[in-house]
Tab-separated table of C-alpha atoms in Angstrom:
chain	number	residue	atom	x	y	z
A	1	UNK	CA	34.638	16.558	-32.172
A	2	UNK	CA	38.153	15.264	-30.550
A	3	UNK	CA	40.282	17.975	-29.689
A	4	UNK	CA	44.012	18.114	-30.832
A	5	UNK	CA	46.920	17.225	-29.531
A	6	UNK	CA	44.938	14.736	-26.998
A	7	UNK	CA	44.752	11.211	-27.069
A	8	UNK	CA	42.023	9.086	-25.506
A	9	UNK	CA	41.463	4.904	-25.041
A	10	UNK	CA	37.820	3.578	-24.934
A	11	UNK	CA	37.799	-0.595	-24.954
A	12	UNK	CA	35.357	-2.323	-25.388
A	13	UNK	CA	32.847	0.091	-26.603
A	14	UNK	CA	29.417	-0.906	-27.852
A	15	UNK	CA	31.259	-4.215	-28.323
A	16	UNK	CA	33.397	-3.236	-30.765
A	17	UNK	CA	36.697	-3.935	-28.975
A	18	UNK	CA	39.587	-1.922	-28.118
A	19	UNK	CA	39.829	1.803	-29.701
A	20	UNK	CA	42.854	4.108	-29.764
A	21	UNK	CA	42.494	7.816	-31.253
A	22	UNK	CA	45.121	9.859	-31.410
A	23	UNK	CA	44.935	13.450	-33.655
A	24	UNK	CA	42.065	12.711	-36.019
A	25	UNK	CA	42.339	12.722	-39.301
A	26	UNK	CA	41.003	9.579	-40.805
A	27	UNK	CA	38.526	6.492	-39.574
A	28	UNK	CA	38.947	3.150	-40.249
A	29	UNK	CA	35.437	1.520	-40.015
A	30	UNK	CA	34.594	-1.861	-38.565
A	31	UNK	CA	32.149	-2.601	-41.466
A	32	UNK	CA	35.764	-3.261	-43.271
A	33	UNK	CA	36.805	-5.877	-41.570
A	34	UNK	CA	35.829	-9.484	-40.856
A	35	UNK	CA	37.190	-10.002	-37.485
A	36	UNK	CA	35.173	-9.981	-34.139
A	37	UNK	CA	37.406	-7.193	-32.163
A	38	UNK	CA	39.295	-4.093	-34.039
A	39	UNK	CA	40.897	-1.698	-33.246
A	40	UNK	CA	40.522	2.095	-34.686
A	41	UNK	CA	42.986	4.424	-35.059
A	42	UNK	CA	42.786	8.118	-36.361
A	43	UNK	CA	46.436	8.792	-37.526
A	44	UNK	CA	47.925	12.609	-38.894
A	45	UNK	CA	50.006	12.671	-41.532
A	46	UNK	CA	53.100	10.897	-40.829
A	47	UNK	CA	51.208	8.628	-38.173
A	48	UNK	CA	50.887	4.867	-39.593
A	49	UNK	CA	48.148	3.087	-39.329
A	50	UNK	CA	47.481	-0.252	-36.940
A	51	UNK	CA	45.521	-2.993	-36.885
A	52	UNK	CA	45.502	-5.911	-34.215
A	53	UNK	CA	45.242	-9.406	-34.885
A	54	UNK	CA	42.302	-10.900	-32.971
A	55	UNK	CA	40.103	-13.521	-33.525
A	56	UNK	CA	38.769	-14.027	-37.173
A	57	UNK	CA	34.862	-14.762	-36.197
A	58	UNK	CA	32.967	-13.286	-39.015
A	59	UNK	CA	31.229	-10.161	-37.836
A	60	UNK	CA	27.684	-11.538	-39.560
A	61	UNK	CA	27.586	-14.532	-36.569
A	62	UNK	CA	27.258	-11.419	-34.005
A	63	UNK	CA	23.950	-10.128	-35.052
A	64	UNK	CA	23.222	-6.873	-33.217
A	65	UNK	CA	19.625	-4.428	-33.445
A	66	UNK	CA	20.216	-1.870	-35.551
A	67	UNK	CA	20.834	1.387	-33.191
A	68	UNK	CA	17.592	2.649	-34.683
A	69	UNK	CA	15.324	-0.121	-33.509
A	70	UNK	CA	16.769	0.297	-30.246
A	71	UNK	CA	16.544	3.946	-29.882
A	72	UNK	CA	12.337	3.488	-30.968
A	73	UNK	CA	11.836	0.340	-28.700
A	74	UNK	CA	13.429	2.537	-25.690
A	75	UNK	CA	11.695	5.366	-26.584
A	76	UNK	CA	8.047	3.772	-27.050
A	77	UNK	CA	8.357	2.306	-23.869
A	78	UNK	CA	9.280	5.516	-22.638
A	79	UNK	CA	6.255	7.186	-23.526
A	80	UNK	CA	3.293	4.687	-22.420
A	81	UNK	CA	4.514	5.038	-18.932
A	82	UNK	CA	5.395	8.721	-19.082
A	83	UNK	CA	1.443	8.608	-20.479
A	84	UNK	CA	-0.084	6.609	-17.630
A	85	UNK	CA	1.874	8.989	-15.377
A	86	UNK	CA	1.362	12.186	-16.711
A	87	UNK	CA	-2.066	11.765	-18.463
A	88	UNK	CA	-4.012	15.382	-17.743
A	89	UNK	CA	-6.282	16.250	-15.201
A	90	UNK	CA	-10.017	15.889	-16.002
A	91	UNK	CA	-12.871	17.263	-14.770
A	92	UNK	CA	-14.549	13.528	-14.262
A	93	UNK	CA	-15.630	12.269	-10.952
A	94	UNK	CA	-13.231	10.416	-9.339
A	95	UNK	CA	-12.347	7.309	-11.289
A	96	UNK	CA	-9.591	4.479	-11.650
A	97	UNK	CA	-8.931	5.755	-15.434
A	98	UNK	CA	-8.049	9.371	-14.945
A	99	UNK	CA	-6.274	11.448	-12.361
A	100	UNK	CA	-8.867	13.668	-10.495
A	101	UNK	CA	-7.442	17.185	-9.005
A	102	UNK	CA	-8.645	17.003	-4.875
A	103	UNK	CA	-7.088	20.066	-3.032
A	104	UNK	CA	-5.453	19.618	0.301
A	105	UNK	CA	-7.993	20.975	3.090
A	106	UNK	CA	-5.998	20.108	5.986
A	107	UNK	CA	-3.029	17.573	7.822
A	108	UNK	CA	-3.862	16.796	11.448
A	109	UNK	CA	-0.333	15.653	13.116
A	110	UNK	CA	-1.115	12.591	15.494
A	111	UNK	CA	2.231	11.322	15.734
A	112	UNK	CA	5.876	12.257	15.697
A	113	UNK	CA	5.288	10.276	12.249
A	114	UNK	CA	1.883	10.090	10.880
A	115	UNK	CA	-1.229	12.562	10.320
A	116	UNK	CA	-4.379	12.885	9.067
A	117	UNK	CA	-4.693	14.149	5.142
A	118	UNK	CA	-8.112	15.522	4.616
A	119	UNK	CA	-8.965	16.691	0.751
A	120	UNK	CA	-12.101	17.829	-1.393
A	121	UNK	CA	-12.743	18.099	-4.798
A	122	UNK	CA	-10.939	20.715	-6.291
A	123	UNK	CA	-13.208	21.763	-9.031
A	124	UNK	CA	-16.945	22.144	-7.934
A	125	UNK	CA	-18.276	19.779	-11.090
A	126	UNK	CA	-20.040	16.420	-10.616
A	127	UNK	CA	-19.642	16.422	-6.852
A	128	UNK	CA	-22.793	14.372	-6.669
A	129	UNK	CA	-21.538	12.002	-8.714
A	130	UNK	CA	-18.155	11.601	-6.549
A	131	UNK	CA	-19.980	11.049	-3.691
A	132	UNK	CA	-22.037	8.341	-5.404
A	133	UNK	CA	-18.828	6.757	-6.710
A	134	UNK	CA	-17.699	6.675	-2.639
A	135	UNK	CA	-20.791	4.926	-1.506
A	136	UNK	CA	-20.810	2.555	-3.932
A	137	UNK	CA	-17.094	1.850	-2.869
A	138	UNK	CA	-17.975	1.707	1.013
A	139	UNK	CA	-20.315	-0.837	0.491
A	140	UNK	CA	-18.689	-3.220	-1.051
A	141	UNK	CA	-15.462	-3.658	1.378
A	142	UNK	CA	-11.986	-2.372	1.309
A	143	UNK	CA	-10.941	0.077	-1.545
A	144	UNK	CA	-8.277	2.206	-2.432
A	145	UNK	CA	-7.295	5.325	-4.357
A	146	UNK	CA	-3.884	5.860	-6.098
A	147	UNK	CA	-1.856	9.282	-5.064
A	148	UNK	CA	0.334	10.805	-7.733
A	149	UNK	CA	3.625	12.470	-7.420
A	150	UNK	CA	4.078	14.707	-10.031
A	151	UNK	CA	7.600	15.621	-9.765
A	152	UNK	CA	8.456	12.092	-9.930
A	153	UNK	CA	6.077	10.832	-12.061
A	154	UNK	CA	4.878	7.988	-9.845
A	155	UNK	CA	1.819	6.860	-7.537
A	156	UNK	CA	1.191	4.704	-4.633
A	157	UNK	CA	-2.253	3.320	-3.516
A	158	UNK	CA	-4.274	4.904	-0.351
A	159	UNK	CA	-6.396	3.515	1.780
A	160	UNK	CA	-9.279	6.262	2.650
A	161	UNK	CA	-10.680	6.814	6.112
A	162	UNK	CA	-14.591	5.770	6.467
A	163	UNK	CA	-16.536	8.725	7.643
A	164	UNK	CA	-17.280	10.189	11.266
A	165	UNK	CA	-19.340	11.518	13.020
A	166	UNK	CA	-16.342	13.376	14.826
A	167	UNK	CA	-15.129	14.805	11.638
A	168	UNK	CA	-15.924	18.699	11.300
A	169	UNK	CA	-18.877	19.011	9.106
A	170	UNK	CA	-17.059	21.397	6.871
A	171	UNK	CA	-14.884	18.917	5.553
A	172	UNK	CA	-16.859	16.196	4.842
A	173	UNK	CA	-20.408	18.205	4.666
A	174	UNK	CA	-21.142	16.930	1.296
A	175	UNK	CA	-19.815	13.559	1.382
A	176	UNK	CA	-17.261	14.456	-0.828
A	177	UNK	CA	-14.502	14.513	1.240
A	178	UNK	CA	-11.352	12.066	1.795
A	179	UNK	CA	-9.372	11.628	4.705
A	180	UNK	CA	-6.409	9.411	4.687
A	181	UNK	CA	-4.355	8.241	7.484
A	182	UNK	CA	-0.589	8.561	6.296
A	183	UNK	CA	2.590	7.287	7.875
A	184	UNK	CA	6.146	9.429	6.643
A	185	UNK	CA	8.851	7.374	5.475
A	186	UNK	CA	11.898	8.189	5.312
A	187	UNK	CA	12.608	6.440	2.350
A	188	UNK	CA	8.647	6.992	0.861
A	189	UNK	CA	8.535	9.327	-2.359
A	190	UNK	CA	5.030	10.134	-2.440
A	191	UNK	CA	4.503	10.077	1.698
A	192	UNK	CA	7.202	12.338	1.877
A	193	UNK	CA	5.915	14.390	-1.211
A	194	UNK	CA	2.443	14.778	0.726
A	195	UNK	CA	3.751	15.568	4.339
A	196	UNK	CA	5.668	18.987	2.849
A	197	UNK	CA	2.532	20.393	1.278
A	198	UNK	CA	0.947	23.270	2.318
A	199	UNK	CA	-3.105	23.315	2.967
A	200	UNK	CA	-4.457	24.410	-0.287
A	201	UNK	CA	-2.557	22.148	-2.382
A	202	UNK	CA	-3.932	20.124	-5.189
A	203	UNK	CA	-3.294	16.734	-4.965
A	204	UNK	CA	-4.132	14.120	-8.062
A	205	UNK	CA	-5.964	11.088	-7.154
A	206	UNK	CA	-7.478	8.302	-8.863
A	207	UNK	CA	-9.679	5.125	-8.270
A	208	UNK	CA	-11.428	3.596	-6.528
A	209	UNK	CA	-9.396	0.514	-6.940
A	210	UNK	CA	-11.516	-2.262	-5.019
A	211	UNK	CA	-8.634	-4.643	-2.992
A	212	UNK	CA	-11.253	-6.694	-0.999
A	213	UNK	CA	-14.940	-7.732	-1.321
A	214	UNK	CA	-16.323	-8.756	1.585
A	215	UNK	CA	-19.005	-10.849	1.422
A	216	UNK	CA	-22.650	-10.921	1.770
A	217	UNK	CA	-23.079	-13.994	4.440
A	218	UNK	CA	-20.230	-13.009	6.582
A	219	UNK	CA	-20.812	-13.358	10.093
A	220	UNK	CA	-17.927	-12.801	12.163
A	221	UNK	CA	-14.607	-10.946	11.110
A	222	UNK	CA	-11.698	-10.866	13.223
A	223	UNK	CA	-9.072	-7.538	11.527
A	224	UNK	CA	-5.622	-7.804	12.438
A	225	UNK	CA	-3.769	-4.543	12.029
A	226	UNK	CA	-0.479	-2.892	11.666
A	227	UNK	CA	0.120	1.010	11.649
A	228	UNK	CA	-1.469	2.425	9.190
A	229	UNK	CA	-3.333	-0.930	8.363
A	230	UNK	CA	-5.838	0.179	10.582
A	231	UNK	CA	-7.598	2.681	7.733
A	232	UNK	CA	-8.903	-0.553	6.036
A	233	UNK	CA	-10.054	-2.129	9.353
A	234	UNK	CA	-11.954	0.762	9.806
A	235	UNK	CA	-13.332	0.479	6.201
A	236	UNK	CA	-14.374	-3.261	7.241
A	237	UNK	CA	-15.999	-1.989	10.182
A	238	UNK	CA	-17.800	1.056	8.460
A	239	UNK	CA	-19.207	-1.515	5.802
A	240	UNK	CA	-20.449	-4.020	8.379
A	241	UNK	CA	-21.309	-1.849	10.827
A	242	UNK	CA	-23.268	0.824	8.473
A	243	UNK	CA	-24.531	-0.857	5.043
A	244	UNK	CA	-25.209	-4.443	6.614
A	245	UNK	CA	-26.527	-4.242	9.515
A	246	UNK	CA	-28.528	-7.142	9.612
A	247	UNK	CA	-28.735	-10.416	7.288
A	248	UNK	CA	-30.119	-13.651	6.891
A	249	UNK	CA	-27.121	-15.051	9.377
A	250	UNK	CA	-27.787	-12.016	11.757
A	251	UNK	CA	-25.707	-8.692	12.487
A	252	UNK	CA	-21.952	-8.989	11.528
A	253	UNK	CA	-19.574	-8.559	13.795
A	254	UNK	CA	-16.209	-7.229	13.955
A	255	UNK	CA	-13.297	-6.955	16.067
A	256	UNK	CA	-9.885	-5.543	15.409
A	257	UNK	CA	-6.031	-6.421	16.794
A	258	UNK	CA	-3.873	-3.045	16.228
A	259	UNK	CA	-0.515	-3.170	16.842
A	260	UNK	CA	1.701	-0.081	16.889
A	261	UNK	CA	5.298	0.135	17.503
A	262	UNK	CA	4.804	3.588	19.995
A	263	UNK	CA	2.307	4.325	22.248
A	264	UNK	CA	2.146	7.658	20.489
A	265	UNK	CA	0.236	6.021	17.878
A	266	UNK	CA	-2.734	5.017	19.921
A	267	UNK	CA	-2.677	7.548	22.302
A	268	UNK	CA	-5.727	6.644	24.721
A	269	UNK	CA	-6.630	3.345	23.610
A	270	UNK	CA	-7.142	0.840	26.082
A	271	UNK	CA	-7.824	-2.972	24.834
A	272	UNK	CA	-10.045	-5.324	26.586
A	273	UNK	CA	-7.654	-7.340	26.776
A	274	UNK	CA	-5.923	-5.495	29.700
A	275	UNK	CA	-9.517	-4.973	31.294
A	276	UNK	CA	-9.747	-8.747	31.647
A	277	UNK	CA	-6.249	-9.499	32.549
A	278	UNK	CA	-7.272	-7.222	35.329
A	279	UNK	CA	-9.828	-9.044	36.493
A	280	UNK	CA	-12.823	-6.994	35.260
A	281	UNK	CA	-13.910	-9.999	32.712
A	282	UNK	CA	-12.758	-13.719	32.511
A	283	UNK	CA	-14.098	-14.318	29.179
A	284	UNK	CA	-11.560	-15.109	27.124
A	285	UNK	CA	-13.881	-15.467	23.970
A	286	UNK	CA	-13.640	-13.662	20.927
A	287	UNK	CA	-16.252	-11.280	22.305
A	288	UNK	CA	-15.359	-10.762	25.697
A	289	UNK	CA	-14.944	-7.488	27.711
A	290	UNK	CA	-17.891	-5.596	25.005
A	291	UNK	CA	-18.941	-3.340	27.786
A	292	UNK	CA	-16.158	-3.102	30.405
A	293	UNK	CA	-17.130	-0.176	33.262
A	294	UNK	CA	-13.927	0.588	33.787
A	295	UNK	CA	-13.135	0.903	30.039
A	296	UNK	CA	-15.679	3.023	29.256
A	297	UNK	CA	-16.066	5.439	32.128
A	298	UNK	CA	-12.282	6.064	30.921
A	299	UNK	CA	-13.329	6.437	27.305
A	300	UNK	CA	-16.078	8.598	28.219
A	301	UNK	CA	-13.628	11.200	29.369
A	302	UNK	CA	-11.462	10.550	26.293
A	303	UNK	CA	-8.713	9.688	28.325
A	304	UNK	CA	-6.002	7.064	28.629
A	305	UNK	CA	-5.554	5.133	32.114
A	306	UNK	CA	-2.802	7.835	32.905
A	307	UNK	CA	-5.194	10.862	31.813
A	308	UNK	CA	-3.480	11.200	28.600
A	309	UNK	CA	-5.893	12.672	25.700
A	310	UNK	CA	-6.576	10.357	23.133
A	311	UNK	CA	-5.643	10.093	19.395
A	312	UNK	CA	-8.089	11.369	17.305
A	313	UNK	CA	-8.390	7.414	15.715
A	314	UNK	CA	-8.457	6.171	18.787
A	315	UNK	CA	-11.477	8.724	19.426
A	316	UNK	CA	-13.101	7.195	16.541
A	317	UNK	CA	-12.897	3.619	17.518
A	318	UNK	CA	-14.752	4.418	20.907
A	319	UNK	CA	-17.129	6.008	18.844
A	320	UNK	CA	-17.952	2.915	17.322
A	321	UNK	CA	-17.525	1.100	20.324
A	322	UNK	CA	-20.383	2.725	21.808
A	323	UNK	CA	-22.556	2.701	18.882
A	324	UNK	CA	-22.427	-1.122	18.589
A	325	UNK	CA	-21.584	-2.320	22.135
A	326	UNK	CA	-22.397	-6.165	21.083
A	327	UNK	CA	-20.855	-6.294	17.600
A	328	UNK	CA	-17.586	-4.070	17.672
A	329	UNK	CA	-14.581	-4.167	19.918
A	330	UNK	CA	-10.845	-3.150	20.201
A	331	UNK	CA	-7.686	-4.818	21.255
A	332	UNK	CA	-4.689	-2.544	21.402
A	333	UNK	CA	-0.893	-3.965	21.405
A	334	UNK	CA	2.486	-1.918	21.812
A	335	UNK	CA	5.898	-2.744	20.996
A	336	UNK	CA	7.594	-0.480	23.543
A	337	UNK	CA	4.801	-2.098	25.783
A	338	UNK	CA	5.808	-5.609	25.123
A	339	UNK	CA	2.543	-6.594	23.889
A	340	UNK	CA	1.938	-8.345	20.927
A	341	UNK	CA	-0.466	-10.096	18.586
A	342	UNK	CA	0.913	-13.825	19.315
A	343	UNK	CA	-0.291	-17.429	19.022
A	344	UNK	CA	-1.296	-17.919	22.774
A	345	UNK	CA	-3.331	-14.489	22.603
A	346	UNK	CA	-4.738	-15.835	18.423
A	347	UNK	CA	-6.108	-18.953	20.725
A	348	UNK	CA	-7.739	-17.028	23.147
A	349	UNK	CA	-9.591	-14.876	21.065
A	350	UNK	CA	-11.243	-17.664	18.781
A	351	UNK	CA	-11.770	-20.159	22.169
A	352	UNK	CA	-9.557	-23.092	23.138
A	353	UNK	CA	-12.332	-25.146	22.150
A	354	UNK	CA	-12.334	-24.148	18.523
A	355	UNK	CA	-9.777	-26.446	16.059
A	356	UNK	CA	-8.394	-24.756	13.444
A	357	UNK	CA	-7.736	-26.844	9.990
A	358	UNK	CA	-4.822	-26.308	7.424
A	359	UNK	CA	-6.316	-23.936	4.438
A	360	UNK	CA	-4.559	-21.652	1.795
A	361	UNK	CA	-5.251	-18.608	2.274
A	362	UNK	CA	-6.263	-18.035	-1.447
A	363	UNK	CA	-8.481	-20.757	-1.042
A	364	UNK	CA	-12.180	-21.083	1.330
A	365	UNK	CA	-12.343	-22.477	4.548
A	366	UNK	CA	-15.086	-25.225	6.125
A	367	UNK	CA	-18.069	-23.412	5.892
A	368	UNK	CA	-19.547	-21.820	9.506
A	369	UNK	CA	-22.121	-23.601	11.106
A	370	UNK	CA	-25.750	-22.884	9.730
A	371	UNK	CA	-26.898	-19.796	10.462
A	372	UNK	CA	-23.988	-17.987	11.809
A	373	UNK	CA	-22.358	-17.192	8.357
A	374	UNK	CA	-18.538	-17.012	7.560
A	375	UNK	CA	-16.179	-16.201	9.500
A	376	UNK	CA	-13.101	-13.916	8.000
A	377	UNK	CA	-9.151	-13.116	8.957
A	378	UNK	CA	-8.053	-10.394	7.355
A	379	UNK	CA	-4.693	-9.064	8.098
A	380	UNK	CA	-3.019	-5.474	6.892
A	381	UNK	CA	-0.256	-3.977	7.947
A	382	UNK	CA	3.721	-3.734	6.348
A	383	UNK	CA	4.937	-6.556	4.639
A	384	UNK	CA	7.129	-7.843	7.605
A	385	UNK	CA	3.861	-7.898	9.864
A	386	UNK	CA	2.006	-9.738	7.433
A	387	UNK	CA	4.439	-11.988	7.040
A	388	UNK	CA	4.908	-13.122	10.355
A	389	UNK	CA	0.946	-13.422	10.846
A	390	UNK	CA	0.342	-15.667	8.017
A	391	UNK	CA	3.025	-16.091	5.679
A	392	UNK	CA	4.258	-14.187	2.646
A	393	UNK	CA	2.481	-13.162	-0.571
A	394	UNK	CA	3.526	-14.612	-3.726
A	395	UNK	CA	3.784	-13.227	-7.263
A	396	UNK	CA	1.400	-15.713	-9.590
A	397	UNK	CA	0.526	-15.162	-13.082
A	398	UNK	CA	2.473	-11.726	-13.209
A	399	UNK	CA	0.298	-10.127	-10.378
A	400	UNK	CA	0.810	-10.597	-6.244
A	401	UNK	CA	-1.285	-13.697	-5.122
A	402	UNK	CA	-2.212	-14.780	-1.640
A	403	UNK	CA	0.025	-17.670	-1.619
A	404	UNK	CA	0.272	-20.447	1.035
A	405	UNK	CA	-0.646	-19.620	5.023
A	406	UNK	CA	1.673	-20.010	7.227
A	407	UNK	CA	2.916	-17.826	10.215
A	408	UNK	CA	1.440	-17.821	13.364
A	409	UNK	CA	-2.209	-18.346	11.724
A	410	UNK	CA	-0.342	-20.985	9.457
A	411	UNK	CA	1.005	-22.839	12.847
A	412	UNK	CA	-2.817	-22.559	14.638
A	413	UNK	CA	-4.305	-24.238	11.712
A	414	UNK	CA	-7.176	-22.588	11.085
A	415	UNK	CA	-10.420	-24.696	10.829
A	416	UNK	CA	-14.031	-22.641	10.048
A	417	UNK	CA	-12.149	-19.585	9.311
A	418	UNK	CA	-11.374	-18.172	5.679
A	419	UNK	CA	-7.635	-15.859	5.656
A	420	UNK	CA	-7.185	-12.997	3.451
A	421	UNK	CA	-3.755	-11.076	2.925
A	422	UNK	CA	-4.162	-7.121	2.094
């Protein structure tokens, strides 16, 4: 309702044209009138009433959805996301149709920005079955879960921590358990959701969603990783390392590249990369520097070279370290440090000798050499850092593709070696 004695100008509304009201009493409607602009007025008694002259386009050339059509089109819409979003809680296992309640058991702080989420099952139904789903998951490759903000109504994808043996057994005593290794951002709804919640808090989760199949024949895999991309290098390494250990090409191997902005976030680590530069090995093969004394008398002690205690994922990759001396191994790179995962140290890890050839990175590689199986890039880490690595993903068919390498990787030309983008 307009009040009295008030007068108000809207133009241009739903397309209509120009519209003057003053005291309502009466409504001249556009369905009247064949022009393509009008203009309305509501006149009192002794008020006259005014029409414009405008263009004299019939109104039946400008078509429009009835406001009805709209209104159930917007609406519809609407609801199949609110639906996906909002779709209750089951008592399921874990799956990638249904959210899944896991309650929060605990958030270990290991940086002045990330920590350590670990969560269990909420309801005590079908564990067995969860932890079935998991292994399934973990030996396959790299898989993720998708987090759920309910206040929002939206979820991002997780990358779960493999499990260790330096994990309490009461959180992971069943092989329920999820641990996730979450960075805050500032401008993150769901990491920022997660870091203000209390222990004991539910938290919806479902999947697994598998990003990454890693295949059976593979015989060398060289992980480069960026912040928090180092959850699925440890994934690669847990299903190499644990489910294959040996094949008809021999034992996989792994080794990782993880660059960090601070030192804070690999407290203790200390790459064989430094151990050589210092003179302790002067291989500068992909392998080099697997059992460094200096290294590991350091690690032993779980200390850094200043006698710093080291992050607990930096505790973790030791761990592995000296559980497979010959087929796992660690390079550590700092941006406050001035180190970083470049072409000159790329070249040195794969051996001057080898030639790498121009492949897309959606597309297979020269096959290895008989008997030593294939031989895998995989790079994870924030868009910028893959980026600069090996070029940019691309959107194809309506989904994100792996689109062209390029980058540093792109420059090397990779020959023998197949690239993967996560």
């Amino acid at each position: 309702m307009v009040p009295r004695n008030s007068t108000w100008v809207l133009e241009r509304c739903l397309g209509f044209g120009s519209i003057s009201i003053s005291r309502p009493s009466q409504l001249i409607h556009a369905s009247r009138l064949p022009t393509k602009q009008y203009r309305y007025i509501f006149a009192s008694k002794g008020l006259s009433k005014q029409l414009s002259t405008v263009s004299t386009s019939a109104v039946s050339h400008q078509r429009r959805w009835p406001w009805y059509l709209v209104t159930f089109a917007s609406g519809f819409g609407s609801a199949v996301i609110y639906k996906l979003l909002t779709e209750p809680v089951s008592d399921s296992p874990l799956n990638p149709q249904t959210f899944a309640p896991y309650t929060l058991v605990s958030r270990e702080q290991v940086s002045s920005t990330g920590s350590i989420f670990t969560l269990r099952p909420s309801r005590s139904s079908a564990l067995t079955d969860r932890a079935e789903t998991y292994q399934y998951a973990w030996k396959n490759g790299i898989w993720s879960v998708e987090v759920r903000q309910p206040q929002l109504q939206i979820a991002r994808a997780y990358t779960p921590l493999p499990p260790s043996q330096l994990v309490a057994k009461s959180a992971e005593d069943d092989g329920t358990g999820l641990r996730f290794f979450i960075r805050r951002d500032p401008k993150g709804e769901v990491s920022g959701y997660l870091h203000k919640l209390p222990e004991g808090a539910t938290i919806d989760l479902r999947g697994p969603h598998l990003e990454y199949k890693i295949p059976n024949d593979v015989g060398e895999v060289l992980f480069l990783a960026g912040g928090t991309g180092i959850a699925p290098a440890l994934q690669a390494a847990h299903t190499l390392l644990s489910h294959r250990p040996s094949s008809a090409t021999g034992s996989p191997k792994i080794r990782i590249f993880w660059a960090n902005r601070r030192r804070e976030d690999c407290m203790g680590g200390l790459s064989h990369q430094a151990a050589a530069a210092s003179g302790v090995s002067n291989n500068p093969g992909l392998w080099s520097g697997l059992a460094q004394p200096q290294v590991l008398q350091l690690q032993r002690e779980n200390l850094d070279a200043d006698g710093r205690p080291q992050a607990p994922l930096v505790k973790e990759l030791i761990a592995l370290q000296k559980q497979h001396p010959s087929r796992f191994s660690v390079d550590y790179f700092v941006d406050e440090e001035s180190t970083y995962i470049n072409e000159a140290r790329l070249k040195q890890c794969v051996g001057s000798e080898t030639r790498w050839g121009s492949q897309s990175a959606k597309t297979h590689a020269v096959p290895a050499e008989s008997g030593t199986g294939r031989k895998l890039i995989l790079i994870s880490g924030p868009d910028g850092f893959v980026e600069y690595l090996a070029g940019p993903k691309v959107w194809e068919n309506g989904k994100e593709g792996q689109g062209s390498l390029g980058g540093v990787l792109g420059r090397l030309d990779p020959r023998g070696w197949e690239v993967w983008k996560l």
